[in-house]
PDB file of C-alpha atoms in Angstrom:
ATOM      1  CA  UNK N 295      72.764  66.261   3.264  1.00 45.00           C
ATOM      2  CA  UNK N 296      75.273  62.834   2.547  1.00 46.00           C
ATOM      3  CA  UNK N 297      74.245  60.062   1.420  1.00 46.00           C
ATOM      4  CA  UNK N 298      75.378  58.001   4.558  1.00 47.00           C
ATOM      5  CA  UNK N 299      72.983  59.887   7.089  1.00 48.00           C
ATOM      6  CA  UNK N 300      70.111  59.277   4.974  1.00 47.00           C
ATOM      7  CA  UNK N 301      70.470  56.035   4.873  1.00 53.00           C
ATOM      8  CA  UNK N 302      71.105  55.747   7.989  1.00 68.00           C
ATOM      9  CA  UNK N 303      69.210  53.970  11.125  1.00 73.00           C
ATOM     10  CA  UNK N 304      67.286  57.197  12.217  1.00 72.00           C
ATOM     11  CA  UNK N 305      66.594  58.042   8.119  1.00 74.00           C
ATOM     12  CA  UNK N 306      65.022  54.067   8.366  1.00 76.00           C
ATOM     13  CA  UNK N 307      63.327  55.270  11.670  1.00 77.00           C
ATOM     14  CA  UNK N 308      61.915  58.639  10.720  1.00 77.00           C
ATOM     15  CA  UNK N 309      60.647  56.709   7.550  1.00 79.00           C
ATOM     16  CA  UNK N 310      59.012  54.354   9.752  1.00 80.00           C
ATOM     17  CA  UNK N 311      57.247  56.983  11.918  1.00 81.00           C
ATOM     18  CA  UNK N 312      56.415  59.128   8.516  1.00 80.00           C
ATOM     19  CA  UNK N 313      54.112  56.277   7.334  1.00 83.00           C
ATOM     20  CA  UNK N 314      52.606  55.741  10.976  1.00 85.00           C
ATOM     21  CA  UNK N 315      51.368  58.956  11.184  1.00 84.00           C
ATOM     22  CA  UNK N 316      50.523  59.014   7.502  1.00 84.00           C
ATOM     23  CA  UNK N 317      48.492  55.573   7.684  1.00 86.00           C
ATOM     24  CA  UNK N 318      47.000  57.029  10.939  1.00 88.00           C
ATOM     25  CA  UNK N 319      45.826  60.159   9.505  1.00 88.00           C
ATOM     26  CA  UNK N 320      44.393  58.640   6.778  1.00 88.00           C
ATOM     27  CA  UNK N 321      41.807  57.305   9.190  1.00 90.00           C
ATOM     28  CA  UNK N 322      41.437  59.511  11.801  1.00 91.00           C
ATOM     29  CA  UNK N 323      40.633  62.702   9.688  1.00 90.00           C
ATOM     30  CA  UNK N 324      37.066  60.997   8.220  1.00 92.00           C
ATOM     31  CA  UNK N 325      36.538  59.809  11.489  1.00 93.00           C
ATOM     32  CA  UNK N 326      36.710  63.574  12.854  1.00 92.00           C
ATOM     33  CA  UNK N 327      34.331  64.157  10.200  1.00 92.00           C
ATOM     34  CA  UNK N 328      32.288  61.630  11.241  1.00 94.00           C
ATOM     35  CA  UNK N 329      32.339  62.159  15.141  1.00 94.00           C
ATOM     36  CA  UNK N 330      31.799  66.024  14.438  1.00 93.00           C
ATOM     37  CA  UNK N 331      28.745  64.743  12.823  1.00 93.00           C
ATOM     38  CA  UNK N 332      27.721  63.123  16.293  1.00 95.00           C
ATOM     39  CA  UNK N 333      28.185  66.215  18.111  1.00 94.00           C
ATOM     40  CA  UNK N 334      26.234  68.308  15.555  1.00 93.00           C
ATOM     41  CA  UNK N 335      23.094  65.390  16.299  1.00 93.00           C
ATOM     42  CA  UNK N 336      23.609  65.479  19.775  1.00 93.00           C
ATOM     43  CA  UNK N 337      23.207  69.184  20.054  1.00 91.00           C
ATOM     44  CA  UNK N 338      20.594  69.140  17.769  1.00 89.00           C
ATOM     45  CA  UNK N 339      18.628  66.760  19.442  1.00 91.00           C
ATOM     46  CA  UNK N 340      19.344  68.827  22.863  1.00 88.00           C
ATOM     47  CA  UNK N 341      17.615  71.659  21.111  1.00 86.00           C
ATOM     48  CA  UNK N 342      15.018  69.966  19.280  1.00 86.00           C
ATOM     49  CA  UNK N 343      16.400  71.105  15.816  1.00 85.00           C
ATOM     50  CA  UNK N 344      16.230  68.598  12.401  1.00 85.00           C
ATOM     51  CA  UNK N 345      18.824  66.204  12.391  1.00 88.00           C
ATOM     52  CA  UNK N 346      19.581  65.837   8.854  1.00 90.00           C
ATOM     53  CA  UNK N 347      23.233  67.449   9.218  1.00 90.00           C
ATOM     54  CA  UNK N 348      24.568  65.563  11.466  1.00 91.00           C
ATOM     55  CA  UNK N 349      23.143  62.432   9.823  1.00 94.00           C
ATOM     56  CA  UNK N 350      25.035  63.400   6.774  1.00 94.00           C
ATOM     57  CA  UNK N 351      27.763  64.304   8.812  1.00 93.00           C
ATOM     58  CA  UNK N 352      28.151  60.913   9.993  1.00 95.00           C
ATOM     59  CA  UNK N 353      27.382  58.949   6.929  1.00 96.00           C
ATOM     60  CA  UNK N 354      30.069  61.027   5.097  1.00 95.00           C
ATOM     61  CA  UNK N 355      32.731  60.116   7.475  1.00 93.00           C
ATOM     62  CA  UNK N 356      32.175  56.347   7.564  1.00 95.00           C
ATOM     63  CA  UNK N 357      31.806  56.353   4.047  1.00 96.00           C
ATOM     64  CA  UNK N 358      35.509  58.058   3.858  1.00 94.00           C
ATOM     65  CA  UNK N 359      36.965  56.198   6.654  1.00 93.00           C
ATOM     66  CA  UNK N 360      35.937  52.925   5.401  1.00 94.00           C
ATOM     67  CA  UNK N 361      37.204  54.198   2.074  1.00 94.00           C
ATOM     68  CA  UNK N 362      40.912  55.636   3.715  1.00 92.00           C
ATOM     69  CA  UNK N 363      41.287  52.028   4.881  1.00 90.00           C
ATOM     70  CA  UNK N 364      40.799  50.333   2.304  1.00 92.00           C
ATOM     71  CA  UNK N 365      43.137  52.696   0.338  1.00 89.00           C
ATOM     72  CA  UNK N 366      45.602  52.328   2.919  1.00 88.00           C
ATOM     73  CA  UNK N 367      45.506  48.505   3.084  1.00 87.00           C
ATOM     74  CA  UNK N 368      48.437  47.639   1.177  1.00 85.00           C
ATOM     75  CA  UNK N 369      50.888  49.889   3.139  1.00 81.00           C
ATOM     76  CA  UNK N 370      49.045  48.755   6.683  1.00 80.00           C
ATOM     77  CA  UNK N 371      49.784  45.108   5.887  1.00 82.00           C
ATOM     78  CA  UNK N 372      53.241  45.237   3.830  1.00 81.00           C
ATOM     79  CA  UNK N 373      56.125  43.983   5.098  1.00 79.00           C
ATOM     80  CA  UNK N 374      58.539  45.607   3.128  1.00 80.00           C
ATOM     81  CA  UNK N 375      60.299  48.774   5.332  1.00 75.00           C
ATOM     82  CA  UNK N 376      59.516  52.489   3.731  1.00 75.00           C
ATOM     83  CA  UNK N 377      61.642  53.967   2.379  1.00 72.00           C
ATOM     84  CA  UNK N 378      64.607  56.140   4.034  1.00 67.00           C
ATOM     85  CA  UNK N 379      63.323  59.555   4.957  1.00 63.00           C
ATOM     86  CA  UNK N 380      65.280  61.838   2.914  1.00 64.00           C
ATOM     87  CA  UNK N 381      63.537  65.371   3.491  1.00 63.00           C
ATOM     88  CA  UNK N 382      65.635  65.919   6.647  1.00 65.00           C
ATOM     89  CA  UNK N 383      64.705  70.112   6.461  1.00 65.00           C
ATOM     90  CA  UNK N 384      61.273  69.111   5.983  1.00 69.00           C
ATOM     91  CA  UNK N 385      61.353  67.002   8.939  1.00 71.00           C
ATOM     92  CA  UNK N 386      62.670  69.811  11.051  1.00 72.00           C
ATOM     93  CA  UNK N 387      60.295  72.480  10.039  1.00 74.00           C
ATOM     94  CA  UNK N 388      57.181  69.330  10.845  1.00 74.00           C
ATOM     95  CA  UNK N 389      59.226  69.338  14.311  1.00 76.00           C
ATOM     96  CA  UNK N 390      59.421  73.282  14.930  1.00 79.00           C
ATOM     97  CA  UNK N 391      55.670  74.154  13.754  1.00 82.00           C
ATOM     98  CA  UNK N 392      53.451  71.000  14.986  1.00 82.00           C
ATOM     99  CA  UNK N 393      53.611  71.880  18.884  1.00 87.00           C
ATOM    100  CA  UNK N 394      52.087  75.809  18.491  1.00 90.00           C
ATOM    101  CA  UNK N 395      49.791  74.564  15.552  1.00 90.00           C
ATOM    102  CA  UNK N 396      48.527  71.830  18.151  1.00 90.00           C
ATOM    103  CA  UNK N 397      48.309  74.801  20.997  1.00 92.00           C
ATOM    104  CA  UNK N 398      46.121  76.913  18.231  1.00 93.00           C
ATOM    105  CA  UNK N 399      44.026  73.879  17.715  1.00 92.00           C
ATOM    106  CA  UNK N 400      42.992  73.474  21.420  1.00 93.00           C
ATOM    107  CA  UNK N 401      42.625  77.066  21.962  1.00 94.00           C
ATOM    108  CA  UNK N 402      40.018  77.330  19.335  1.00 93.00           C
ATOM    109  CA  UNK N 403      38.206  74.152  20.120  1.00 93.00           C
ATOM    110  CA  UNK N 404      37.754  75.353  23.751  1.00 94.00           C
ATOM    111  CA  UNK N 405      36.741  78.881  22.647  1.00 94.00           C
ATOM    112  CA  UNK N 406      34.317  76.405  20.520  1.00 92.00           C
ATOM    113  CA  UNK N 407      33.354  74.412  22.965  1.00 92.00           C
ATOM    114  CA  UNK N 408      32.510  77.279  25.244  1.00 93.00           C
ATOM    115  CA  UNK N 409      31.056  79.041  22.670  1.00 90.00           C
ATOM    116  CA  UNK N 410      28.475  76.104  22.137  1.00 89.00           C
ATOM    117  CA  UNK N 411      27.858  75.787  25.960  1.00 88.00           C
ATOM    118  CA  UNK N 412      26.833  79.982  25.423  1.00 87.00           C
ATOM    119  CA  UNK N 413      24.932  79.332  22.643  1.00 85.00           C
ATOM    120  CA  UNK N 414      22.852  76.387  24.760  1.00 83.00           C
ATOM    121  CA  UNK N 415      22.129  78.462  27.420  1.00 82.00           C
ATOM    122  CA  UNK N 416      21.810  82.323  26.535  1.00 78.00           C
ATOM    123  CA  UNK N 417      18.390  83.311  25.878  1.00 75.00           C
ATOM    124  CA  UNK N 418      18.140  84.095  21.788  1.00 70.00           C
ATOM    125  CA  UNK N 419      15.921  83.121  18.469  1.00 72.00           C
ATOM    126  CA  UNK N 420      15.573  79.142  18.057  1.00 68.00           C
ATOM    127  CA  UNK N 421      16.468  79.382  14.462  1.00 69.00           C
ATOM    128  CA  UNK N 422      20.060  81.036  15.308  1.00 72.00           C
ATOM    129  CA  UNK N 423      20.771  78.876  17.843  1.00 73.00           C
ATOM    130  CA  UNK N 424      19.599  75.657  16.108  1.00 75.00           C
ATOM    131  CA  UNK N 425      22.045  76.620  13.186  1.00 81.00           C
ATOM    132  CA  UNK N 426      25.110  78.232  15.660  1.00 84.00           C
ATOM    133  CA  UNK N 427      25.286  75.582  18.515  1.00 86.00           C
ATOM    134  CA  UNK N 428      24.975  72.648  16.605  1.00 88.00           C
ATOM    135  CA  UNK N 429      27.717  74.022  13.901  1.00 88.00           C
ATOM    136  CA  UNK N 430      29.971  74.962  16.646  1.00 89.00           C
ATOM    137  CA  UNK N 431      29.995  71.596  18.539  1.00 90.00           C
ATOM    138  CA  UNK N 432      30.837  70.415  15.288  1.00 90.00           C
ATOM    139  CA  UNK N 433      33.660  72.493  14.586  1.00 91.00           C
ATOM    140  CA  UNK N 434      34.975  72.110  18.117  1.00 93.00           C
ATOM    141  CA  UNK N 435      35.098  68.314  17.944  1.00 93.00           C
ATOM    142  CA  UNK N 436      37.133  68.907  14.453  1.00 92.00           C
ATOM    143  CA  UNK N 437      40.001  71.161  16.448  1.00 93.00           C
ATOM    144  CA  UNK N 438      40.783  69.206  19.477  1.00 93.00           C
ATOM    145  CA  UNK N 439      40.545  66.084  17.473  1.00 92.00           C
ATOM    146  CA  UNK N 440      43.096  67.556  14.677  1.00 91.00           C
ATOM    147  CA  UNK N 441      45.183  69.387  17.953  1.00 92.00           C
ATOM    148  CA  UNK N 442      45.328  65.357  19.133  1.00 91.00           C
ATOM    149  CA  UNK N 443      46.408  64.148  15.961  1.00 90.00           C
ATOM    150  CA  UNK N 444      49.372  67.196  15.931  1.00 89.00           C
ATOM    151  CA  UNK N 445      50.380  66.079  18.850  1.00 89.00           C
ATOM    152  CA  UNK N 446      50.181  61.931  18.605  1.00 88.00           C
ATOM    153  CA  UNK N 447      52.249  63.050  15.055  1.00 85.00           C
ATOM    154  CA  UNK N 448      55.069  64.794  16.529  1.00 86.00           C
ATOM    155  CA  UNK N 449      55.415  62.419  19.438  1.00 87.00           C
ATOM    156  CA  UNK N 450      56.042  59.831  16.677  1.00 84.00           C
ATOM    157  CA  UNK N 451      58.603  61.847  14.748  1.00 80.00           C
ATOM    158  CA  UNK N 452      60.372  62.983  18.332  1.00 83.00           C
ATOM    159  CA  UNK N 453      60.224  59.445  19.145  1.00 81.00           C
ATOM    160  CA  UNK N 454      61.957  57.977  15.586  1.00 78.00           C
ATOM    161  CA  UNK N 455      64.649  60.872  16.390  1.00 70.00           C
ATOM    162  CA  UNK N 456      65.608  59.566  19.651  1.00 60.00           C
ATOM    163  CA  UNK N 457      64.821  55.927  18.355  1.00 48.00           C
ATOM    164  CA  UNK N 458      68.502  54.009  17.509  1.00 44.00           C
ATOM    165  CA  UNK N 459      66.301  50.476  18.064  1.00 43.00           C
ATOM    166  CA  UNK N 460      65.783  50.752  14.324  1.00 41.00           C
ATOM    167  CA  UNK N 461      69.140  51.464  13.435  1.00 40.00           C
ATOM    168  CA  UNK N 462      70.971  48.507  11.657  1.00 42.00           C
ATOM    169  CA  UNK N 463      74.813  47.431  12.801  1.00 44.00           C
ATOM    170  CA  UNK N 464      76.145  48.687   9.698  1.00 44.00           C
ATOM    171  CA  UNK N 465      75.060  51.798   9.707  1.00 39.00           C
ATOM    172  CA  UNK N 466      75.882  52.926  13.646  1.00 39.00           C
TER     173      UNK N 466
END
């Protein structure tokens, strides 16, 4: 790796997209947390089951989220640029593993999903399906919401790749 090509416009560019995606994971992770907590209550309350999980759920992910932002503030608001991306190889393996990880994601959250919409509907004991429905709903929402977040990630990096608007004159 030379020192002029990681200094260079798309270095300043992947930099740019590493801190989006690490700012926006930050958030979105405790929100997942938070919003799998919803669908845990809303299943619950579908099958008249105690609520206290999902109430947990979601104060535990607001609580973090609100937490992740305000650790995050200084690097939301700064206006000083990142620093040049130097892990090039570490950047390419990110590039080469995020799209099948994302696949795997969605894959399990719609065997999830499905397997909730079983559990709602096949005739079993209330106390298996108040604890199985409710914790696969849950576990669903976390998979396509971390598939989504694979994918919004690697559209940034594929986008800071192909990106020369943040190169500077000097260094094209």
């Amino acid at each position: 790796m030379t020192t002029e090509h990681t200094e260079s416009g798309y270095a300043q560019a992947v930099a740019i997209a590493q801190r989006k995606t690490l700012l926006f994971s930050a958030i979105w992770f405790p929100t997942l947390t938070a919003l799998g907590g919803v669908a845990h209550l809303l299943v619950s309350l579908l099958l008249q089951q105690t609520l206290e999980i999902g109430i947990v759920f979601i104060i535990i992910g607001s609580v973090l989220t609100l937490l992740m932002w305000l650790v995050t503030l200084g690097k939301r608001y700064s206006k000083t640029p990142p620093k040049s991306a130097r892990d090039m190889i570490r950047l390419g393996w990110a590039l080469h593993t995020n799209p099948p990880f994302a696949r795997f994601c969605r894959a399990a959250g719609v065997l999830l999903a499905i397997t909730t919409v079983v559990l709602l509907f096949v005739p079993m004991n209330d106390a298996s399906r108040g604890v199985a429905a409710p914790l696969s709903a849950l576990a669903a929402v976390w998979f396509f919401g971390t598939a989504w977040a694979t994918s919004y990630t690697q559209r940034q990096l594929v986008a800071a790749g192909s990106a020369d608007q943040y190169a500077t004159p000097a260094s094209r």
